[in-house]
Coordinates of C-alpha atoms in Angstrom, one line a residue:
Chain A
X1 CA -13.8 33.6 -19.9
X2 CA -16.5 36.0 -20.2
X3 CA -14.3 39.5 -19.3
X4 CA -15.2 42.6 -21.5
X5 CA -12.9 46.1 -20.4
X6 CA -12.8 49.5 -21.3
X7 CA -10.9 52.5 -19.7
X8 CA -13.5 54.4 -17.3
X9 CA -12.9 58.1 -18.7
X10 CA -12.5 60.1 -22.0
X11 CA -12.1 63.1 -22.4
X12 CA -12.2 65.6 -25.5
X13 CA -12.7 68.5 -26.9
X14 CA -16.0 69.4 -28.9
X15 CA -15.3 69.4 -32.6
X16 CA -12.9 66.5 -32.1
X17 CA -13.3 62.8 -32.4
X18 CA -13.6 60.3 -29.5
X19 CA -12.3 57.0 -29.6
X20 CA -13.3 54.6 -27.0
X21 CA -11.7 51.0 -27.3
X22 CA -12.9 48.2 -25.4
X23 CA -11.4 44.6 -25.2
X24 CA -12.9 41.1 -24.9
X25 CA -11.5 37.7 -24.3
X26 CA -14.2 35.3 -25.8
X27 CA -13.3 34.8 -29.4
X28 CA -17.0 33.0 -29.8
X29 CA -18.7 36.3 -29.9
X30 CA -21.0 36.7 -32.9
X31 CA -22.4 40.2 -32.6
X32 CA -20.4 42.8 -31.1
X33 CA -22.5 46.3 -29.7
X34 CA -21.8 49.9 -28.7
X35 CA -24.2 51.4 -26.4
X36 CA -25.3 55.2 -24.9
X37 CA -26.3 56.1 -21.7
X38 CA -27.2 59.5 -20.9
X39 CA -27.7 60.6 -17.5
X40 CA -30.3 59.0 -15.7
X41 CA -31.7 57.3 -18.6
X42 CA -31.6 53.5 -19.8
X43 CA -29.1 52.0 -22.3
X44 CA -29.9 52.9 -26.0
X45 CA -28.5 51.0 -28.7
X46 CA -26.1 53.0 -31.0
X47 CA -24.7 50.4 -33.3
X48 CA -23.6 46.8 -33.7
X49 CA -21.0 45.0 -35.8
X50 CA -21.3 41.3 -36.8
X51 CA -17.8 39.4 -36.3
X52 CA -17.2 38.9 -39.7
X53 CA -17.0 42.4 -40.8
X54 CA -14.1 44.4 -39.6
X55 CA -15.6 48.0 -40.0
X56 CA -18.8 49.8 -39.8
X57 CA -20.0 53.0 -40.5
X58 CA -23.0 55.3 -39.9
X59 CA -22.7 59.0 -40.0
X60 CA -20.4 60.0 -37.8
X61 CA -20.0 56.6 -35.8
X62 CA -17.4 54.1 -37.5
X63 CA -16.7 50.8 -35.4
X64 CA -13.2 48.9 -35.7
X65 CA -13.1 45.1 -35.0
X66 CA -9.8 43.1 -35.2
X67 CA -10.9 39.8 -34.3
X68 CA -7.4 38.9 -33.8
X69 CA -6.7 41.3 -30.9
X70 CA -10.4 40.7 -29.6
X71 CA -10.4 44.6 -29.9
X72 CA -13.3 47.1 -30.9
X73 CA -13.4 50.9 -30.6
X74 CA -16.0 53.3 -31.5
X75 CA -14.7 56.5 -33.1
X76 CA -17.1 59.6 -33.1
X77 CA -16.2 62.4 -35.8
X78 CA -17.1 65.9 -34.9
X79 CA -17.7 65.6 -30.6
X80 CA -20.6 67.5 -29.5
X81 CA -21.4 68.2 -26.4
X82 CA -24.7 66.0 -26.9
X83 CA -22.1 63.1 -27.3
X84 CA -21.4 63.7 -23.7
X85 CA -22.4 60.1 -21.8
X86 CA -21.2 56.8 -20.6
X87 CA -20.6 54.2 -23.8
X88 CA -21.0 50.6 -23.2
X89 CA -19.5 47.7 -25.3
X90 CA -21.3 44.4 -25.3
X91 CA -20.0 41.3 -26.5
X92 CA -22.7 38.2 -27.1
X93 CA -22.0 34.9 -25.8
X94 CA -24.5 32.4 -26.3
X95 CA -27.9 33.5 -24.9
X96 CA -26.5 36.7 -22.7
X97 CA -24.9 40.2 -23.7
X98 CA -22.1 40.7 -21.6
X99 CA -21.3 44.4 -21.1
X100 CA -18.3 46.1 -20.4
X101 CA -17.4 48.7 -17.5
X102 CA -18.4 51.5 -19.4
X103 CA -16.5 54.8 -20.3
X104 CA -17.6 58.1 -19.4
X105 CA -17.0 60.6 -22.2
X106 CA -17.0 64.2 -21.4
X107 CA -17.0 66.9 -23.9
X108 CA -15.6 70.6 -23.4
X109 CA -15.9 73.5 -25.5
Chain B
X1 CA -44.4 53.7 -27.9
X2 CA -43.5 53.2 -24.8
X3 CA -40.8 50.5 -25.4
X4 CA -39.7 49.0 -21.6
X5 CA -41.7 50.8 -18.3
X6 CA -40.7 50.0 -15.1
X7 CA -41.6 50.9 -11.8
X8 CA -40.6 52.4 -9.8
X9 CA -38.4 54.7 -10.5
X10 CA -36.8 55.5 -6.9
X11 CA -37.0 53.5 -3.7
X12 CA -35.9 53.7 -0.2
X13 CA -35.8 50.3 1.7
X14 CA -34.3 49.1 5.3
X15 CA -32.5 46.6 5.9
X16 CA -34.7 43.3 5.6
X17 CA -37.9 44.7 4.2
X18 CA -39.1 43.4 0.9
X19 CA -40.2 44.7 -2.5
X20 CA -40.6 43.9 -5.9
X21 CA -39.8 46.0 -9.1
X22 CA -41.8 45.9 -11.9
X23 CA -41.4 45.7 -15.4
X24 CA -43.5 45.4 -18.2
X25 CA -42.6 45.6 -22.5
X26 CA -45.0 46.1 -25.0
X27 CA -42.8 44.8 -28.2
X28 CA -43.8 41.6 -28.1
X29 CA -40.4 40.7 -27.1
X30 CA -39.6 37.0 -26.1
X31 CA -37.0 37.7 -23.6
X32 CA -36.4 39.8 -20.7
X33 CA -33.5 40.6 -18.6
X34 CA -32.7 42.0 -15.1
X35 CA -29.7 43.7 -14.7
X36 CA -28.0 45.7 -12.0
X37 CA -25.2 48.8 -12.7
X38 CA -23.0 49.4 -10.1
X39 CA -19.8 52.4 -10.4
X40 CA -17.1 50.9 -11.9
X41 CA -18.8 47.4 -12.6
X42 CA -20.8 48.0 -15.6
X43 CA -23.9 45.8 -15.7
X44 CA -24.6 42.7 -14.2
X45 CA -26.9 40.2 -15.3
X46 CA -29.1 38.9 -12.1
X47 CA -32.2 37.1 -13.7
X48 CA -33.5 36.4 -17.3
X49 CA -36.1 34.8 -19.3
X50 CA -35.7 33.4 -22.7
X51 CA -39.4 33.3 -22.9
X52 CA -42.8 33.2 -21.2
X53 CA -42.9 30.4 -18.3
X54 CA -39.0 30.3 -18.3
X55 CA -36.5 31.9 -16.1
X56 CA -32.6 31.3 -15.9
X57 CA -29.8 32.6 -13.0
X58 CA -27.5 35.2 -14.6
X59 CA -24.3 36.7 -13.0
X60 CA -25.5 37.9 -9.5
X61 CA -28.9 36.2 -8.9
X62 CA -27.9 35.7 -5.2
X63 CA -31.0 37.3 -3.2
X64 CA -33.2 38.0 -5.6
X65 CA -36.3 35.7 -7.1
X66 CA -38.0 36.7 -10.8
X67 CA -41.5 36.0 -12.0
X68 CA -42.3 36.1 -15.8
X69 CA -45.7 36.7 -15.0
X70 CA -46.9 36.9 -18.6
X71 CA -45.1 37.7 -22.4
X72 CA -45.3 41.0 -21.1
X73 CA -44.1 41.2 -17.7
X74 CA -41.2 40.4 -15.6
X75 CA -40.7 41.0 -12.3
X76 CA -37.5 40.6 -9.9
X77 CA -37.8 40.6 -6.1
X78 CA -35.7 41.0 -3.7
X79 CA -36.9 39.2 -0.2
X80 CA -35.1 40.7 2.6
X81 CA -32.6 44.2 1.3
X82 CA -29.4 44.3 2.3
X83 CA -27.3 47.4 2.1
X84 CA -25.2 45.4 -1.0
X85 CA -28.2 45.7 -2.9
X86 CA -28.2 49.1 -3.1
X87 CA -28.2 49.8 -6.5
X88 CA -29.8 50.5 -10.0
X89 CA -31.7 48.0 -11.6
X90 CA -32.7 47.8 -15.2
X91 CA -35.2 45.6 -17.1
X92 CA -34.5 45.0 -20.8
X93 CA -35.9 42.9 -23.3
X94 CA -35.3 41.3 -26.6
X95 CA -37.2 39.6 -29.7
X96 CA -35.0 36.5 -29.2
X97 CA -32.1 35.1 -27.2
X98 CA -28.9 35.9 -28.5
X99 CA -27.9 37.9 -31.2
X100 CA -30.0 40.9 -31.1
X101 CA -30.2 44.5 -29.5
X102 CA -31.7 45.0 -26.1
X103 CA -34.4 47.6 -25.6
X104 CA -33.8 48.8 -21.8
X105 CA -36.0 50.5 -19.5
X106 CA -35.3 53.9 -17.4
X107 CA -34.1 52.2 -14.4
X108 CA -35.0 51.9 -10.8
X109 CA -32.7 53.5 -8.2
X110 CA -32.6 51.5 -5.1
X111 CA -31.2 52.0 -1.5
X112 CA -31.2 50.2 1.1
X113 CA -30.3 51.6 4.6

């Protein structure tokens, strides 16, 4: 089935780190992706993780994969308040990203 | 670089009137997408087009036609608005099929009334 979930709110305090997890039930996925939207803007590409790797990081982004679990998160070190936004989590499946319900992160001071 | 434009940006429609939204990339991109983002839903695929002179139903193409008018342009229509429509829409495009990132437009706010 083509199902990818995520909880619909975080949220943290700046200075902290944010980790959104997501789930997905098709174990075909080749390419998994972790995407930003800011308010009133489009979708912009943050990172991506190919299914045979099990981490990836860049700066202060670091994705998880455990294929076994069909489970990826997306931790953010040091929060700001420019972090603030909904996070999307894409899995592909053929010729089609399916995307997730998104999870809106708020940051506090 | 303007990346994925689409037009327009807000729009107020009544019941049973027609429009179409516009979309246009200038990446060379093969393939173009329409999706829709409804709260709590994420995004929905409606329409897409692996390339110029195809198109394909996604998710949710129910009331809605496309036209891949050119590499560049890809249009989705929507024939007679109904108040489930209402909605934001959002063109995206991609070098290939598949396995690679999505560049997405701004979005077009919809309502129908």
């Amino acid at each position: 089935g083509e199902d990818v979930e995520q909880s619909l709110f975080l949220s943290v305090r700046e200075g902290d780190s944010s980790v959104i997890n997501c789930t997905y039930t098709d174990s075909s996925s080749t390419y998994l992706y972790w995407y930003k939207q800011e308010p009133g803007a489009g979708l912009q590409l943050l990172t991506y993780i190919f299914s045979n790797m099990d981490m990836k990081q860049d700066q202060r982004l670091t994705v998880l994969l455990n294929k076994k679990d069909k489970h990826l998160s997306l931790r953010i070190a040091d929060t700001q308040t420019g972090d603030s936004a909904i996070y999307f989590c894409a899995e592909s499946l053929a010729d089609k990203l399916i995307f997730g319900t998104g999870t809106r992160l708020q940051v506090f001071p | 670089n303007a990346g994925v434009t689409q037009t327009p940006k807000f729009q107020v429609l009544k019941t049973g009137q027609s429009m179409t939204l516009q979309c246009a990339q200038d990446m060379n991109h093969n393939s173009m997408y329409w999706y829709r983002q409804d709260p709590g839903m994420g995004l929905r695929l409606i329409y897409y087009s692996a390339s110029e002179g195809t198109t394909d139903k996604g998710e949710v193409p129910n009331g809605y036609n496309v036209s891949r008018l050119n590499k560049r342009e890809f249009s989705l229509r929507l024939e007679s608005a109904a108040p489930s429509q209402t909605s934001v829409y959002f063109c995206a495009s991609s070098e290939q099929l598949g396995n690679y990132g999505y560049t997405f437009g701004s979005g077009t706010r919809l309502t129908v009334v």
